[in-house]
Short mmCIF file of C-alpha atoms in Angstrom, two decimals:
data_model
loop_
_atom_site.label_atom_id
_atom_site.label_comp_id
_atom_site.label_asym_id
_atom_site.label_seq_id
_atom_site.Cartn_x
_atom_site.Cartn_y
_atom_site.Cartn_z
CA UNK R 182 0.00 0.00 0.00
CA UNK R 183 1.93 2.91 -1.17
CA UNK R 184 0.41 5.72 1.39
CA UNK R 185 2.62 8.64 -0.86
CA UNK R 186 2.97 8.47 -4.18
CA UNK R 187 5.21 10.32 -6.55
CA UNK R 188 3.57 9.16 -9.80
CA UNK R 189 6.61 10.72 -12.64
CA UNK R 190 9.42 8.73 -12.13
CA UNK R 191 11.61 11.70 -13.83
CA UNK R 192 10.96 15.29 -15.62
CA UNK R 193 12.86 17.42 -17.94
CA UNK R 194 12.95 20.92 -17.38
CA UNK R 195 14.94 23.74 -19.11
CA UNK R 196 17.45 25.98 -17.47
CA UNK R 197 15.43 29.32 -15.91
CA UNK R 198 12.14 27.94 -16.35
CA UNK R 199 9.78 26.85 -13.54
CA UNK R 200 10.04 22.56 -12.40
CA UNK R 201 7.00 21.65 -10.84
CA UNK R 202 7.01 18.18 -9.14
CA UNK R 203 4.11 16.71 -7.61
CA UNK R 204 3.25 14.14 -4.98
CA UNK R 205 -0.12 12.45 -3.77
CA UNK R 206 -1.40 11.24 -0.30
CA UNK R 207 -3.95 8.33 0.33
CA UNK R 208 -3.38 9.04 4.72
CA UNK R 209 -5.94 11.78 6.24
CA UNK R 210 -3.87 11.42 9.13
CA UNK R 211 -0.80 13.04 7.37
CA UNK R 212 -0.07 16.33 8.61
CA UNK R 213 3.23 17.58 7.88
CA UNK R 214 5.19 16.93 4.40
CA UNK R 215 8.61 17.57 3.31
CA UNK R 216 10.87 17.30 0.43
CA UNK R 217 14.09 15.76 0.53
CA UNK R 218 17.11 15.93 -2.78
CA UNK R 219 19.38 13.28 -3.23
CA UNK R 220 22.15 13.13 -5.49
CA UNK R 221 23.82 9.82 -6.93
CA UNK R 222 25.99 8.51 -3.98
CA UNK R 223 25.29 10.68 -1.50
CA UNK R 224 22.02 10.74 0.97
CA UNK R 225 19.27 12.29 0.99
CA UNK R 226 18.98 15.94 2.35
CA UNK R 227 16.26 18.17 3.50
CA UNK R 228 15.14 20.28 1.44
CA UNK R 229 11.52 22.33 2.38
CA UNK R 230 8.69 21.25 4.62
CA UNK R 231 5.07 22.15 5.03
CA UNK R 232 2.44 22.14 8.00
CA UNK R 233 -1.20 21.00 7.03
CA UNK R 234 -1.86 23.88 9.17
CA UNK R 235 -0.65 26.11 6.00
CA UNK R 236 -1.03 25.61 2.29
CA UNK R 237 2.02 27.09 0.78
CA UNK R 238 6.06 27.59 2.39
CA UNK R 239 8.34 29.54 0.50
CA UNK R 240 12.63 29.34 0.99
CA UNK R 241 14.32 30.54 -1.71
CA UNK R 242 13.62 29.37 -5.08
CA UNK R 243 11.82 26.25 -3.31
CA UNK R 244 7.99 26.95 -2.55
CA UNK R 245 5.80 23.82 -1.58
CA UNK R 246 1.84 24.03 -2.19
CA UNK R 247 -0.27 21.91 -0.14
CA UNK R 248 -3.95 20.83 -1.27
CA UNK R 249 -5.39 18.93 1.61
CA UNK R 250 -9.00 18.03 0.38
CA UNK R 251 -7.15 16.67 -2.98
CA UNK R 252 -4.59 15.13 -0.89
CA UNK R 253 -1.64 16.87 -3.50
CA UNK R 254 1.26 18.77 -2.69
CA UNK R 255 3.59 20.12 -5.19
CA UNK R 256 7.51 21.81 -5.13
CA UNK R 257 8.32 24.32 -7.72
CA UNK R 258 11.32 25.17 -8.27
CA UNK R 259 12.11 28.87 -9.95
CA UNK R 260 13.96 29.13 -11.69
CA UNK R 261 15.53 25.89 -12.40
CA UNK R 262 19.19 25.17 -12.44
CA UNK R 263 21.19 22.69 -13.45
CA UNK R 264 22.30 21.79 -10.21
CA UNK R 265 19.20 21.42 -9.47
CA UNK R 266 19.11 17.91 -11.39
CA UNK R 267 18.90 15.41 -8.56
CA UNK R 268 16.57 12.63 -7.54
CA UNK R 269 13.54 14.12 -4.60
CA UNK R 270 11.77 12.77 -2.98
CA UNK R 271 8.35 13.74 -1.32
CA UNK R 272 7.57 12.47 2.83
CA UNK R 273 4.98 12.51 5.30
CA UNK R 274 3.96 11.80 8.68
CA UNK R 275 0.80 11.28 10.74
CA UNK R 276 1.70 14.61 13.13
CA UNK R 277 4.61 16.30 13.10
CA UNK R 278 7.38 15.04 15.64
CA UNK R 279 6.12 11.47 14.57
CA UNK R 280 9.51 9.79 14.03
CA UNK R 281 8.21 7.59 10.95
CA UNK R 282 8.68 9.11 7.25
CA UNK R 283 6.64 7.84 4.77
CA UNK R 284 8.34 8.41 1.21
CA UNK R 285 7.07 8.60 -2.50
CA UNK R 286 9.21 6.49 -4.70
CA UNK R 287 11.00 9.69 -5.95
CA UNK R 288 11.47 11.96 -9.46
CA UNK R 289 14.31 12.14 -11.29
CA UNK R 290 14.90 16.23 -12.22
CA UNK R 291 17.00 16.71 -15.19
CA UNK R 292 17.71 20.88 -16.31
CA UNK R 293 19.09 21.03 -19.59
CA UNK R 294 20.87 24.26 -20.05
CA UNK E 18 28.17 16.34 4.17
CA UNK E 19 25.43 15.94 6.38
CA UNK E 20 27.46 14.52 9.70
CA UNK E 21 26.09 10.69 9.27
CA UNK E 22 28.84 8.42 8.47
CA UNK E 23 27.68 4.77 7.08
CA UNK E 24 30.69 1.94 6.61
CA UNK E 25 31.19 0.04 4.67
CA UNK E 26 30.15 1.95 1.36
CA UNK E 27 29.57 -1.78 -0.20
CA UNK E 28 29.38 -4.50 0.48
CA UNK E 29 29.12 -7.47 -1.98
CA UNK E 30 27.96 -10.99 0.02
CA UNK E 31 26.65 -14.54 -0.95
CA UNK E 32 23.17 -15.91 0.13
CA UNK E 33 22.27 -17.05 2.98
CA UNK E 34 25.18 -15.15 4.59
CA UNK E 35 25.35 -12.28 7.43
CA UNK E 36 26.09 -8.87 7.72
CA UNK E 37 26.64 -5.96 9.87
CA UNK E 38 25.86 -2.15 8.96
CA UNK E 39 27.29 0.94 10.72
CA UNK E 40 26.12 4.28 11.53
CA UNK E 41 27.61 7.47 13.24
CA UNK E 42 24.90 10.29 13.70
CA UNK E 43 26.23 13.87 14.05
CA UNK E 44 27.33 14.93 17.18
CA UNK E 45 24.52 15.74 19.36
CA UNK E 46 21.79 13.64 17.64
CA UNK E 47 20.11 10.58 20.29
CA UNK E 48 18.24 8.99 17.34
CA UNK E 49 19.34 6.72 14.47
CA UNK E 50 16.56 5.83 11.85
CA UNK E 51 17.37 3.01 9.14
CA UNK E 52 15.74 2.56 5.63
CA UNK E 53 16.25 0.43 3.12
CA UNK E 54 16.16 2.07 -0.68
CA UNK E 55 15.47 -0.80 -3.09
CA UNK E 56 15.60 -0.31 -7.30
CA UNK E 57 13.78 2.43 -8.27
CA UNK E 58 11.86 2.24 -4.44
CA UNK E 59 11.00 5.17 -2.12
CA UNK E 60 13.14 5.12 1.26
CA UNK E 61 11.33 2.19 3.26
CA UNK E 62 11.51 3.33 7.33
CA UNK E 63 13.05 -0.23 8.90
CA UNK E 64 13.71 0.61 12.56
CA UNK E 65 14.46 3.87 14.84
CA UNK E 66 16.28 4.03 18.28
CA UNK E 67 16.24 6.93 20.44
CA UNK E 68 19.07 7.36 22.99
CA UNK E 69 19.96 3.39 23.27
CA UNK E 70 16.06 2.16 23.00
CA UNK E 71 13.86 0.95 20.25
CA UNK E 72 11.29 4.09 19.69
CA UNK E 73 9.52 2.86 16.38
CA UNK E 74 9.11 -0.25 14.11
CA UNK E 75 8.41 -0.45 10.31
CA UNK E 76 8.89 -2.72 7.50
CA UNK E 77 11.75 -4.50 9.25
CA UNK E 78 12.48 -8.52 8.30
CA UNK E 79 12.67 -10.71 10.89
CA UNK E 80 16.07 -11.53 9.93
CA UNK E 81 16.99 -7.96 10.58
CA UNK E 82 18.28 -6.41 13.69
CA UNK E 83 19.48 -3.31 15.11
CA UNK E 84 20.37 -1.46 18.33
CA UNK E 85 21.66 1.63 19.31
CA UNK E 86 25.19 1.74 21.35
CA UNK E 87 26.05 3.50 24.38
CA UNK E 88 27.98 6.23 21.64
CA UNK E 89 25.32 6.26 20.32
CA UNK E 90 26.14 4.75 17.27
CA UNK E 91 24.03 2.26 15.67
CA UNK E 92 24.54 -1.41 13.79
CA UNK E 93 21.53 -3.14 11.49
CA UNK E 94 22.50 -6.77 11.32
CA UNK E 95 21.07 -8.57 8.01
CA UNK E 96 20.94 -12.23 8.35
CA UNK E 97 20.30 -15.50 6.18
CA UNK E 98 20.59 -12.96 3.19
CA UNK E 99 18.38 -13.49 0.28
CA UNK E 100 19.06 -12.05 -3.80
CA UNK E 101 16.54 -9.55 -2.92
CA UNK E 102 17.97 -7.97 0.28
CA UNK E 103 20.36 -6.12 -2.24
CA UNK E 104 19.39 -2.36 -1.63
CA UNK E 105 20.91 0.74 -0.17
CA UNK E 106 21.05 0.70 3.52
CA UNK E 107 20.47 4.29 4.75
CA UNK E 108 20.65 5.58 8.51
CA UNK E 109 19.68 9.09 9.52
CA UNK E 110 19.84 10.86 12.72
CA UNK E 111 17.85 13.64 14.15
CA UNK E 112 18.25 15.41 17.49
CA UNK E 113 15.67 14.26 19.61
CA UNK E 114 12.98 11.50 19.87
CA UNK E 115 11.47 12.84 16.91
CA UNK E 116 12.72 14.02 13.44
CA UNK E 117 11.45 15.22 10.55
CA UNK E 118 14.21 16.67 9.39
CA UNK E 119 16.47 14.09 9.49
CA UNK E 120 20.17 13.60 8.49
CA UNK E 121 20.97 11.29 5.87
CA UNK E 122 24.24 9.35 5.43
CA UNK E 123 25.84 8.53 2.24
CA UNK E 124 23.97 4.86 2.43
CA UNK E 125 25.62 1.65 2.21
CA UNK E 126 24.87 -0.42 -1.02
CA UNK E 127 24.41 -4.09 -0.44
CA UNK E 128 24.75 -6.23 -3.32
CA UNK E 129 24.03 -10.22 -2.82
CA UNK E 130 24.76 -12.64 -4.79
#
């Protein structure tokens, strides 16, 4: 049962336009998402979180939207670089401080320049 | 670098054979998390420890162990190893009994043959 579900395995985006990368949710009890980069041999790092308490965080180029009644959050990215090519990948949990991620199976970002 | 170190970085065994993981979590951090990425998988949460104790369970084998040192550090034990136990091993560490914004390590790729 895959409770988060990152349903493009990879996306092509040029250099200086806008990535948009989207993940669904199948919990209700899921209350605080994040979105985590990972480049080939190294882990994965924290990228952006969001609160179900709010439906949009901004850092930087990095904004996350949160759509609870469609159970949909999305990470755009403006404007795209080519470092940001990477593998992310999109977690949950049932209430923030819960020590158990759920994670989406990932999409590969390429930016072509 | 994110302050997790994971040894080995690979680790190439036969069937039926066991093994032993290592993690280091940055200085400071009382919890180790482990997850298992398989081929083209999301990160699957196996086991967390908080401060020497089990603190949460998830899709850990039977033939899998862990625990959580007196340092702190932390060792997942893979036993009776089967063709599909090759993944990458990941442990991540967060401050406190909770974490969502864990700390990755680099991951430790176990191939079985």
């Amino acid at each position: 049962d895959q409770q988060v579900k990152q349903n493009s395995p990879s996306l092509s985006v040029q250099e200086g336009r806008i990535s948009i990368l989207n993940c669904d949710y199948t919990n209700s009890m899921f209350d605080y998402f994040l979105w985590y980069k990972k480049y080939p041999a190294e882990g994965p790092t924290f990228l952006i979180s969001i609160s179900s308490i709010k439906d949009k965080n901004e850092d930087g180029r990095f904004t996350v939207f949160l759509n609870k009644s469609a159970k949909h959050l999305s990470l755009h990215i403006v404007p795209s670089q080519p470092g940001d090519s990477a593998v992310y990948f999109c977690a949950a949990s049932a209430f923030q401080g819960a020590q158990k991620l759920v994670f989406g199976q990932g999409t590969r970002l390429t930016i072509n320049p | 670098d994110s302050g997790v170190t994971q040894t080995p970085k690979h680790l190439i065994t036969a069937t039926g054979q066991r093994v032993t993981l290592r993690c280091s979590p940055r200085s400071g951090d009382l919890s180790v998390y482990w997850y298992q990425q398989s081929l083209d998988q999301g990160l699957q949460f196996l086991i967390q420890y908080y401060n020497g104790e089990e603190r949460a369970k998830g899709n850990i084998l039977e033939r899998f162990s862990a625990q959580q040192f007196p340092d702190l550090h932390s060792e997942l034990n893979l036993s009776s190893l089967e063709l599909g136990d090759s993944a990458l091993y990941f442990c991540a560490s967060s401050v406190a009994g909770w974490g969502n914004e864990q700390y990755f390590g680099p991951g430790t790729r176990l191939t079985v043959t």
